[in-house]
Coordinates of C-alpha atoms in Angstrom, one line a residue:
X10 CA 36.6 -11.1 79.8
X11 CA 37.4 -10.9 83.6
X12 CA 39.6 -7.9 84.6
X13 CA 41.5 -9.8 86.9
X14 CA 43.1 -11.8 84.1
X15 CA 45.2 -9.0 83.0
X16 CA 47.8 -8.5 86.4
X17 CA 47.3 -12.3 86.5
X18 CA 48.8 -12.8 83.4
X19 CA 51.4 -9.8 83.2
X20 CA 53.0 -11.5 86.4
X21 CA 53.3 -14.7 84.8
X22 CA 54.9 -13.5 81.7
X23 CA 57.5 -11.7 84.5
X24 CA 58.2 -14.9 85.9
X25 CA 58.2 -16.7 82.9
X26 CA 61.3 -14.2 81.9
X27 CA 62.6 -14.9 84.9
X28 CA 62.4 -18.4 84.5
X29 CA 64.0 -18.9 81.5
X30 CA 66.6 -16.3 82.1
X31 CA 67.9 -18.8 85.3
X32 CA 67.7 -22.1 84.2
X33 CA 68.8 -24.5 81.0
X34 CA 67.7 -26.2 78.8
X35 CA 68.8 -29.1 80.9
X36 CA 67.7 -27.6 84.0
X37 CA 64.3 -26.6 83.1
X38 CA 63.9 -31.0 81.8
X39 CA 65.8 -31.7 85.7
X40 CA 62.7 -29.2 87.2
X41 CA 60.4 -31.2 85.6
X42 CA 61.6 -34.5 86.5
X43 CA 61.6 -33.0 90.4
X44 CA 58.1 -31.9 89.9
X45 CA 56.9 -35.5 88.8
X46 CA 59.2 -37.0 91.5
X47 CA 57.2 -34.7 94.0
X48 CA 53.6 -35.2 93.1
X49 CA 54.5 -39.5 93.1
X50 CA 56.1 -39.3 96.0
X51 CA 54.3 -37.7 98.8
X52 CA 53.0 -41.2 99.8
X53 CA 55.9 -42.0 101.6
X54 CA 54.9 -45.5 102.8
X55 CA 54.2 -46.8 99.6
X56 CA 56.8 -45.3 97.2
X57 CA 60.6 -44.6 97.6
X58 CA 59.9 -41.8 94.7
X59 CA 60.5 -39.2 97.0
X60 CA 64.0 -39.8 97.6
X61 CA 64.5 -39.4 94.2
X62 CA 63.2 -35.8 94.6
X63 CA 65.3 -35.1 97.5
X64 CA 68.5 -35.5 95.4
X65 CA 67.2 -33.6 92.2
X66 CA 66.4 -30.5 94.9
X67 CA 69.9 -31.3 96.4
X68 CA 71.3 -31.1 92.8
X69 CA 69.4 -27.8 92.0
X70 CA 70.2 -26.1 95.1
X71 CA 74.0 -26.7 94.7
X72 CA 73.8 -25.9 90.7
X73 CA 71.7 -22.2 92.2
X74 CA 74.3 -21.0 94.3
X75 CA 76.9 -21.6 91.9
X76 CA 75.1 -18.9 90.1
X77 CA 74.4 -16.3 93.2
X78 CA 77.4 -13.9 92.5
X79 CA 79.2 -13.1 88.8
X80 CA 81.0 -10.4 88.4
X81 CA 83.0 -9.6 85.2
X82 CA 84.8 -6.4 84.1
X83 CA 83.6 -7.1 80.2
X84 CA 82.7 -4.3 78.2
X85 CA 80.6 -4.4 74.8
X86 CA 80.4 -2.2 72.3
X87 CA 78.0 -3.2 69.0
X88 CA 78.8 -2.5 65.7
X89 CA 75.0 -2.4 64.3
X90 CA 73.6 -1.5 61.2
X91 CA 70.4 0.9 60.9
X92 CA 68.6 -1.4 58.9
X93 CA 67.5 -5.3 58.4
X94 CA 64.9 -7.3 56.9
X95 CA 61.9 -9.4 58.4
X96 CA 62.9 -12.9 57.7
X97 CA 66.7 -12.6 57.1
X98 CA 68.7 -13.4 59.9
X99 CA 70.6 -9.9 61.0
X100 CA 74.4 -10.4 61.6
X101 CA 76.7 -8.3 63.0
X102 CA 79.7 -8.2 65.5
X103 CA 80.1 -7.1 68.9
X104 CA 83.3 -5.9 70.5
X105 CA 84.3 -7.4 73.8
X106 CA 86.7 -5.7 75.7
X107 CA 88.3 -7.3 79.3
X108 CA 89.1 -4.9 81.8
X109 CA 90.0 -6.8 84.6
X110 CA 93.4 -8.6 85.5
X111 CA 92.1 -12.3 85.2
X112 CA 91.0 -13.8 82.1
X113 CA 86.9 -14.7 81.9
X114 CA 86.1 -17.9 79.9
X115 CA 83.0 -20.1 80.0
X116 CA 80.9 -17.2 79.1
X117 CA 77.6 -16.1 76.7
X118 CA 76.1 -12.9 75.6
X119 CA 72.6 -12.1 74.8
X120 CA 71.1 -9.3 73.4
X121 CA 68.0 -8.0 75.8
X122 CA 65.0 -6.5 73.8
X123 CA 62.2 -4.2 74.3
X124 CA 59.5 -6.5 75.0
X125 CA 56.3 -4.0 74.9
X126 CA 53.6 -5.8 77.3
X127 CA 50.4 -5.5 76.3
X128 CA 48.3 -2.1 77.7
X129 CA 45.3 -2.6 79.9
X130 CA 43.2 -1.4 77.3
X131 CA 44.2 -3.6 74.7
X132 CA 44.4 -6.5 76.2
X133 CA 40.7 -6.1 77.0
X134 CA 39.6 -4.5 73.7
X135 CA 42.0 -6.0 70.6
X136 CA 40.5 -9.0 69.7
X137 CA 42.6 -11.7 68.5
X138 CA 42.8 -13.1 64.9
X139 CA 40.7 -15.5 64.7
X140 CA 39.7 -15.7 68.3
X141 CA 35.6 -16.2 67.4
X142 CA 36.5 -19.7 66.4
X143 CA 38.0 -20.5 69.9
X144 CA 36.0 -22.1 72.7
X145 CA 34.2 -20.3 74.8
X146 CA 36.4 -20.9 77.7
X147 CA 39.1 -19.6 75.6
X148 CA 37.7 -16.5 74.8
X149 CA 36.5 -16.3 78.5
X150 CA 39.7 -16.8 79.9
X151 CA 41.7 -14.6 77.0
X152 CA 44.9 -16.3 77.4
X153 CA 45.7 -16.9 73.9
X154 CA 44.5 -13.2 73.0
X155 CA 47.0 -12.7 75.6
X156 CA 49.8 -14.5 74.0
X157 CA 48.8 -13.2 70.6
X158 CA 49.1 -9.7 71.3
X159 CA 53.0 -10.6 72.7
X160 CA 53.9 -11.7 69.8
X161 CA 52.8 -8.7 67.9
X162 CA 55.2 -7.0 70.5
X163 CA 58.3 -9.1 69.6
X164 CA 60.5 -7.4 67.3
X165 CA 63.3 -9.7 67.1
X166 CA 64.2 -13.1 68.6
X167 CA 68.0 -12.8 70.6
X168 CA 69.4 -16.2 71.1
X169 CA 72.8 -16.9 73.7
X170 CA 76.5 -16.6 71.8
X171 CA 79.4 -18.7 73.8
X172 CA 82.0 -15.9 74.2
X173 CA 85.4 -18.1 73.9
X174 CA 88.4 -17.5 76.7
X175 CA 89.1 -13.3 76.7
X176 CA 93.0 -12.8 78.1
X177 CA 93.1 -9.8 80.4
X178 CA 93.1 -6.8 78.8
X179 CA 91.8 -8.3 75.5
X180 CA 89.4 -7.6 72.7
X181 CA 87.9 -9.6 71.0
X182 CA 85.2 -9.4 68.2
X183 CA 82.9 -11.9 68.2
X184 CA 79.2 -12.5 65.7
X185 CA 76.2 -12.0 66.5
X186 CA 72.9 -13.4 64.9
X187 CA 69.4 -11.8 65.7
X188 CA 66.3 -12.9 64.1
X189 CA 64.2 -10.4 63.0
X190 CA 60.4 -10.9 62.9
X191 CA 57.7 -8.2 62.5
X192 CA 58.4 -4.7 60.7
X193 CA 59.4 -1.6 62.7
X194 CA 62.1 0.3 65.2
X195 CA 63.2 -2.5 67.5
X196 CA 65.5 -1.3 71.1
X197 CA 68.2 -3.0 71.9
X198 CA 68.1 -1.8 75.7
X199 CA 71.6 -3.7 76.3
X200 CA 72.9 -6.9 76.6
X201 CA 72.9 -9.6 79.2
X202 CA 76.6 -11.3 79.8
X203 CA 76.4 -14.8 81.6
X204 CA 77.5 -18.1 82.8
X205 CA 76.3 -21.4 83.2
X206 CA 77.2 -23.2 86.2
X207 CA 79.5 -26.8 86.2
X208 CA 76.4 -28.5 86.2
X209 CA 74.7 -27.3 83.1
X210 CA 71.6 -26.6 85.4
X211 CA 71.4 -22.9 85.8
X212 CA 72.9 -19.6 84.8
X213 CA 74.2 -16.4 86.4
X214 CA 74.2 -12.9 84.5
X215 CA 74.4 -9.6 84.7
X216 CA 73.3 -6.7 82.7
X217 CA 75.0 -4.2 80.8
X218 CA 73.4 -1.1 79.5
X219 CA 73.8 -0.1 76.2
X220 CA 70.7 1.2 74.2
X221 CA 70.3 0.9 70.2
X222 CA 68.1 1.2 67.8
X223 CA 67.6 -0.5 64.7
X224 CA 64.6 -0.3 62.0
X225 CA 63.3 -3.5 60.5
X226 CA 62.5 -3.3 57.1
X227 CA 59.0 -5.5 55.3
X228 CA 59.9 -8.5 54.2
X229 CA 60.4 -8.5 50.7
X230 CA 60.0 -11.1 47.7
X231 CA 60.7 -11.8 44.0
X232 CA 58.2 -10.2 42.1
X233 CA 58.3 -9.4 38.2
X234 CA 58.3 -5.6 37.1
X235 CA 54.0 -5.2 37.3
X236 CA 54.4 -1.8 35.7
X237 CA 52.9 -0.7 32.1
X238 CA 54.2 0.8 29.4
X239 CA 52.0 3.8 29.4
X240 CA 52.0 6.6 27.9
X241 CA 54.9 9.2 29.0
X242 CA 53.1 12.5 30.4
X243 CA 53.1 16.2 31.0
X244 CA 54.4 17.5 33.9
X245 CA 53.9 21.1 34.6
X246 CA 57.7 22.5 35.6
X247 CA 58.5 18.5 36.1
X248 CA 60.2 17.6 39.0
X249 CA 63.5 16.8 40.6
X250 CA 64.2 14.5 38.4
X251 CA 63.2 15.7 35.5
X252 CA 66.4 16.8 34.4
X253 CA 67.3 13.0 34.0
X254 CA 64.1 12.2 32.4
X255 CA 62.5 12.5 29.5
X256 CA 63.0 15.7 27.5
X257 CA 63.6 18.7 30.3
X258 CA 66.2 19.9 28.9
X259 CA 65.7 19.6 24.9
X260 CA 66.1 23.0 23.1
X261 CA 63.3 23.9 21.0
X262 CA 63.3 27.4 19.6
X263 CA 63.7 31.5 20.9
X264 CA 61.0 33.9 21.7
X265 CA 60.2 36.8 23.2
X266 CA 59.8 37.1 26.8
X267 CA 56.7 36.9 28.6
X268 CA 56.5 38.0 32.3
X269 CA 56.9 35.2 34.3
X270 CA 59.5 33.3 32.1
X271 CA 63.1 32.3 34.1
X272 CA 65.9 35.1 34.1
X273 CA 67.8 32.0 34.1
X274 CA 66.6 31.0 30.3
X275 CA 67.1 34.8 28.8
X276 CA 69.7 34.4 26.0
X277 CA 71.5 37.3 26.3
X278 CA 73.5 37.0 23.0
X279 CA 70.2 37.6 21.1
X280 CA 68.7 40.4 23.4
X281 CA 71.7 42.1 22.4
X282 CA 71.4 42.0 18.9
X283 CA 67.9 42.4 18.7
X284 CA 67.5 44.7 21.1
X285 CA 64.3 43.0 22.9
X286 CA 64.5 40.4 25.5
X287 CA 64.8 37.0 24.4
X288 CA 64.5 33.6 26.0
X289 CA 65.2 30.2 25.4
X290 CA 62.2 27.4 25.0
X291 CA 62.5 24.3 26.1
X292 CA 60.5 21.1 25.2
X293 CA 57.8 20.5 27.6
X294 CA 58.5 17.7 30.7
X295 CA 57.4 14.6 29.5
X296 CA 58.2 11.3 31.4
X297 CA 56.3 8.1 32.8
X298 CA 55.0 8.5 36.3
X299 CA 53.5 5.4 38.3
X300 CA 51.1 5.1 41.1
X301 CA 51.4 2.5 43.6
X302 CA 48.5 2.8 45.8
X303 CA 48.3 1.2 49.6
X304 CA 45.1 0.1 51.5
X305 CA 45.3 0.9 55.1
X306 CA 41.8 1.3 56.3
X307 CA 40.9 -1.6 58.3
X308 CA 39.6 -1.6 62.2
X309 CA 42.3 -4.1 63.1
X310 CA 45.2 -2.7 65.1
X311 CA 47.2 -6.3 64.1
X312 CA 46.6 -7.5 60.7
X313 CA 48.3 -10.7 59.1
X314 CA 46.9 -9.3 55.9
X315 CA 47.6 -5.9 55.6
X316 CA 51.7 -6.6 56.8
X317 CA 51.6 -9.2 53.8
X318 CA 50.0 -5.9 51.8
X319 CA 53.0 -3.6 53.0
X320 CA 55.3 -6.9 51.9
X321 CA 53.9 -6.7 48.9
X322 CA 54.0 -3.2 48.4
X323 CA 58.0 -3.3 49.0
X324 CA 58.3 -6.1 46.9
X325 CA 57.0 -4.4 44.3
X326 CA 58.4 -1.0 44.2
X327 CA 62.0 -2.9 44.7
X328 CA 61.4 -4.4 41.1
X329 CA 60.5 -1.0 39.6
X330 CA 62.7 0.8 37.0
X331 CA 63.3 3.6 38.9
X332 CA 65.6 5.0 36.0
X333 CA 63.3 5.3 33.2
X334 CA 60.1 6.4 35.2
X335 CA 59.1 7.8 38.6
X336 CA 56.9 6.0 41.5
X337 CA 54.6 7.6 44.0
X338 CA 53.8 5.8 46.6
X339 CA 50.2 6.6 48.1
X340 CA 48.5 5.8 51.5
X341 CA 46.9 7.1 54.4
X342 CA 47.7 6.6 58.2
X343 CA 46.5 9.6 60.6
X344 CA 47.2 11.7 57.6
X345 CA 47.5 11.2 53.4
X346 CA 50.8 10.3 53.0
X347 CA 52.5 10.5 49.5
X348 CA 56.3 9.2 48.6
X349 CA 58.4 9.4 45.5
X350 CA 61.1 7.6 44.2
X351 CA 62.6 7.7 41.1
X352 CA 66.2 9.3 39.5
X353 CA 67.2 12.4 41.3
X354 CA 64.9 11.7 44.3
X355 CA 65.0 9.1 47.3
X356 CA 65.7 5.6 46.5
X357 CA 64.3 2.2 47.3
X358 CA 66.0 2.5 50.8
X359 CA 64.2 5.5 52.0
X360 CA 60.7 3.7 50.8
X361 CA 61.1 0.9 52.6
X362 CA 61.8 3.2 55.4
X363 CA 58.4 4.6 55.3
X364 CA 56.7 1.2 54.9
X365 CA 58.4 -0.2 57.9
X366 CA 56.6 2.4 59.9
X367 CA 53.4 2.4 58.2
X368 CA 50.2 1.8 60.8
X369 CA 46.4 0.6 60.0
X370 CA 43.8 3.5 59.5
X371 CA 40.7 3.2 61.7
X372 CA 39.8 6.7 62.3
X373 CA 39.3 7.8 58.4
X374 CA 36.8 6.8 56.1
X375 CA 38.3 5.7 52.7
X376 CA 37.3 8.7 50.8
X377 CA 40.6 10.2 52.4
X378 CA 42.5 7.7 50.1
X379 CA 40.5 7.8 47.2
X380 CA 40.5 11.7 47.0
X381 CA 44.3 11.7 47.4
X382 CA 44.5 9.5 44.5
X383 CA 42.0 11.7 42.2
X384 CA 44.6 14.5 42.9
X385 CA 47.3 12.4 41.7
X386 CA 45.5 10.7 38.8
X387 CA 45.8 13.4 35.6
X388 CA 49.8 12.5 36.4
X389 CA 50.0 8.7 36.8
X390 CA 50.6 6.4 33.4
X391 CA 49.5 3.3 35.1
X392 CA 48.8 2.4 38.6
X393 CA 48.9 -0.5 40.9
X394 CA 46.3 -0.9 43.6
X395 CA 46.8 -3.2 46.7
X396 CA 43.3 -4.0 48.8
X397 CA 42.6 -5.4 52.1
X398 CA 39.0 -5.5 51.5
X399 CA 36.5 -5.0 48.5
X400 CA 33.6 -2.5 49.4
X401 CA 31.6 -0.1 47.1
X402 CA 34.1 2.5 47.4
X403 CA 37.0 0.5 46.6
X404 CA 35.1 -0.6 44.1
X405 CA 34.3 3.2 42.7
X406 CA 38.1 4.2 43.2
X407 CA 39.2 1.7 40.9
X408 CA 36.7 2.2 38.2
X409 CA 37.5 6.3 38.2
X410 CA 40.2 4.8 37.9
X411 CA 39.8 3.0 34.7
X412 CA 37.5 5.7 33.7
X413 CA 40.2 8.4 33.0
X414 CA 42.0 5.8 30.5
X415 CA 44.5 4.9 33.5
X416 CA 46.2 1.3 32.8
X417 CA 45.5 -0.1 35.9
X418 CA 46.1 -3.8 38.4
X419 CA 44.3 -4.9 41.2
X420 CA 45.6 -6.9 44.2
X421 CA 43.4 -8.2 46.5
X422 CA 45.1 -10.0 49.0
X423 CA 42.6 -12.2 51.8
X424 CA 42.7 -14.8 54.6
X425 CA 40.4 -17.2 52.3
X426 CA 40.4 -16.3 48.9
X427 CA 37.0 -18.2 48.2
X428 CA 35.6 -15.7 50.3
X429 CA 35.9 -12.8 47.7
X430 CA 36.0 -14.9 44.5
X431 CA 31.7 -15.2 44.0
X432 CA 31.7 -10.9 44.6
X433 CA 35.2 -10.6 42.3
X434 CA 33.3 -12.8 39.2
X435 CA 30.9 -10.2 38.8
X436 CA 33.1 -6.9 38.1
X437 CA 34.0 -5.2 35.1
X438 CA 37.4 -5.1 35.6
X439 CA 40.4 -7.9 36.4
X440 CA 41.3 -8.7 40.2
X441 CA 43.6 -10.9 41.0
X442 CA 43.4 -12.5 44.9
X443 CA 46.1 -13.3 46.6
X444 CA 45.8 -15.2 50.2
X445 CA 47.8 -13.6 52.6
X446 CA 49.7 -17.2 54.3
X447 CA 50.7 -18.2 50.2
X448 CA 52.3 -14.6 49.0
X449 CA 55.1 -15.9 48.5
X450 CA 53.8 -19.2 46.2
X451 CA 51.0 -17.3 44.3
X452 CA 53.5 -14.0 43.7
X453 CA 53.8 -15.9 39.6
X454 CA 50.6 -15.1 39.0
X455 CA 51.1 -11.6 38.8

């Protein structure tokens, strides 16, 4: 791919803002017609086409300078969530303030984005999905890599809302609908306030600063609740929420201390009759603990399949009983990364916090993950695996898995699900594929 292509086509995405910034709907169909008008019409002699053209430019001119000066005394102030959802339309209302001693009508307001432009680097190096089945002249040229990797960058999709008549020194509160579309922190940089001109042609605007952020949470679906009824466990000293679990705080019987027993559990009432120190003793910390292990490890920066995995992952820990049992959450990004929710600790809200910012891992080799879940294993009653991929060593994970008497699923989710089916037919244990476009449809087989 030719160097060259990369200024080339970061100035045309510039103009292409521009363009679509400036003119209408309407005026963008009235451009077109003038183009056409143009190229039938240069014969002069033979064609009166061209005098058409000369009164579409008149019109365009006349609707452009309506558009040369705005100047409005508005002032916005949002009132934003922290979080949404990918796929659910984000609404939320805006306060406009007027200022200034005339009222403003005919008005819009847009909310302007952080549209990351592809890097140099990337452009030339991140190849898109899919791409090997284009042409050769498309892969040459790299312009559809190029509009792939914008997309990637698009957090949210800002359309225009009309902004009725504002008296002077009014406020008004008007909606505001923004359509989120990939995971993450999106910035709201400001918003752009316009007008169109009496012609419906083109539009005038200004920009007003105002910076935000808000953090887009995986899209999530209906699942059922995948988790077993295993075994409760022993948990060494328990944690946080083991005092609203299982049987932490059961008595059992006195003793006699032993270094290293609690001041807190000395029952003093006894040490004073018998004259030795006495404690209290507890039943030991039982309660179910779950292991919901993520696949991360895959040498695409943008992956269709591994943000339906993260869906999926947030899907499913939204249908767990977080009462009754605890979840970990287990992956590994630039380092191992474990979460837990359950009673007593953070709730579903903080883990889909962590999954909204959750990366690919192409610097680590898979052991990092399986060894993190071999530490966690002697504690889990049942575990849920979600794969990108099926190697040898995914396949090892989940037999050790299996191995230590651990009641576990697989999910494998795909592009093509034929393509794994031959390899999954001939393994000891379960799978079940999942194609990452139908998630949603083939959710009821789980």
């Amino acid at each position: 791919m030719k160097r060259w292509l990369y200024p080339l086509y970061k100035k045309t995405e510039s103009f292409k803002q521009w363009f679509a910034s400036r003119f209408t709907p309407l005026g963008k169909n009235v451009l077109f017609f003038c183009s056409i008008a143009f190229f039938f019409g240069l014969n002069v002699q033979r064609s009166m086409i061209y005098q058409l053209f000369t009164a579409t430019v008149c019109v365009l001119f006349f609707s452009y300078l309506f558009t040369l000066r705005l100047t409005t005394r508005l002032y916005i102030r949002r009132v934003l969530p922290q979080t949404c959802i990918v796929g659910t339309e984000l609404r939320y209302s805006i306060l406009v303030e007027n200022r200034g001693e005339r009222a403003e009508k005919g008005l819009f307001y847009r909310e302007a984005l952080d549209l990351q432009l592809p890097e140099k680097g990337e452009f030339l190096t991140v190849k898109e999905e899919g791409e090997e089945r284009r042409n050769i002249f498309d892969r040459k040229m790299g312009y559809y890599r190029w509009l792939w990797l914008l997309q990637q960058g698009r957090m949210a999709v800002a359309k225009d809302t009309f902004l009725p008549e504002i008296p002077a020194g009014g406020l008004r509160e008007y909606e505001i609908r923004l359509a989120p579309v990939r995971r993450g922190n999106a910035h709201l940089t400001g918003g752009h306030i316009g007008r169109v001109d009496p012609l419906g042609l083109c539009k005038s605007q200004i920009f007003r600063d105002n910076p935000e952020n808000i953090l887009i949470l995986p899209r999530v679906y209906e699942v059922p609740q995948l988790f077993f009824q295993g075994a409760r466990k022993y948990h060494q000293g328990g944690i946080t929420a083991a005092r609203d679990q299982g049987d932490s705080s059961e008595f059992l019987s006195l003793r006699e201390y032993v270094p290293g027993d609690p001041v807190k559990h000395i029952d003093w009432k006894s040490t004073a009759r018998t004259g030795k120190t006495i404690v209290k003793q507890y039943r030991d910390e039982y309660f179910s603990r779950y292991g919901l292990i993520l696949d991360s490890f895959t040498a695409q920066k943008y992956s269709a399949v591994f943000e339906e995995a993260v869906s999926l992952a947030a899907s499913i820990l939204m249908a767990q009983d977080s009462v009754n049992s605890v979840l970990d959450l287990l992956f590994v990004e630039n380092e191992c990364v474990t979460c837990t929710m359950g009673n007593g600790l953070d709730g579903h809200q903080r883990m889909l916090e962590v999954l909204a910012s959750v990366n690919t891992c192409a610097t680590k080799p898979f052991a990092e993950l399986a060894a993190l879940v071999h530490s966690h294993a002697a504690l889990l009653s049942g575990a849920i695996v979600i794969l990108i991929d099926l190697d040898e060593e995914r396949k090892t994970l989940i037999t050790s898995l299996l191995s230590r008497k651990i009641p576990t699923k697989v999910l494998l989710l795909a592009d093509v699900a034929e393509n794994f089916k031959e390899q999954c037919s001939t393994l000891d244990f379960p799978i079940t594929i999942l194609e990452a476009a139908q998630v949603e449809e083939q959710i009821a087989r789980l």
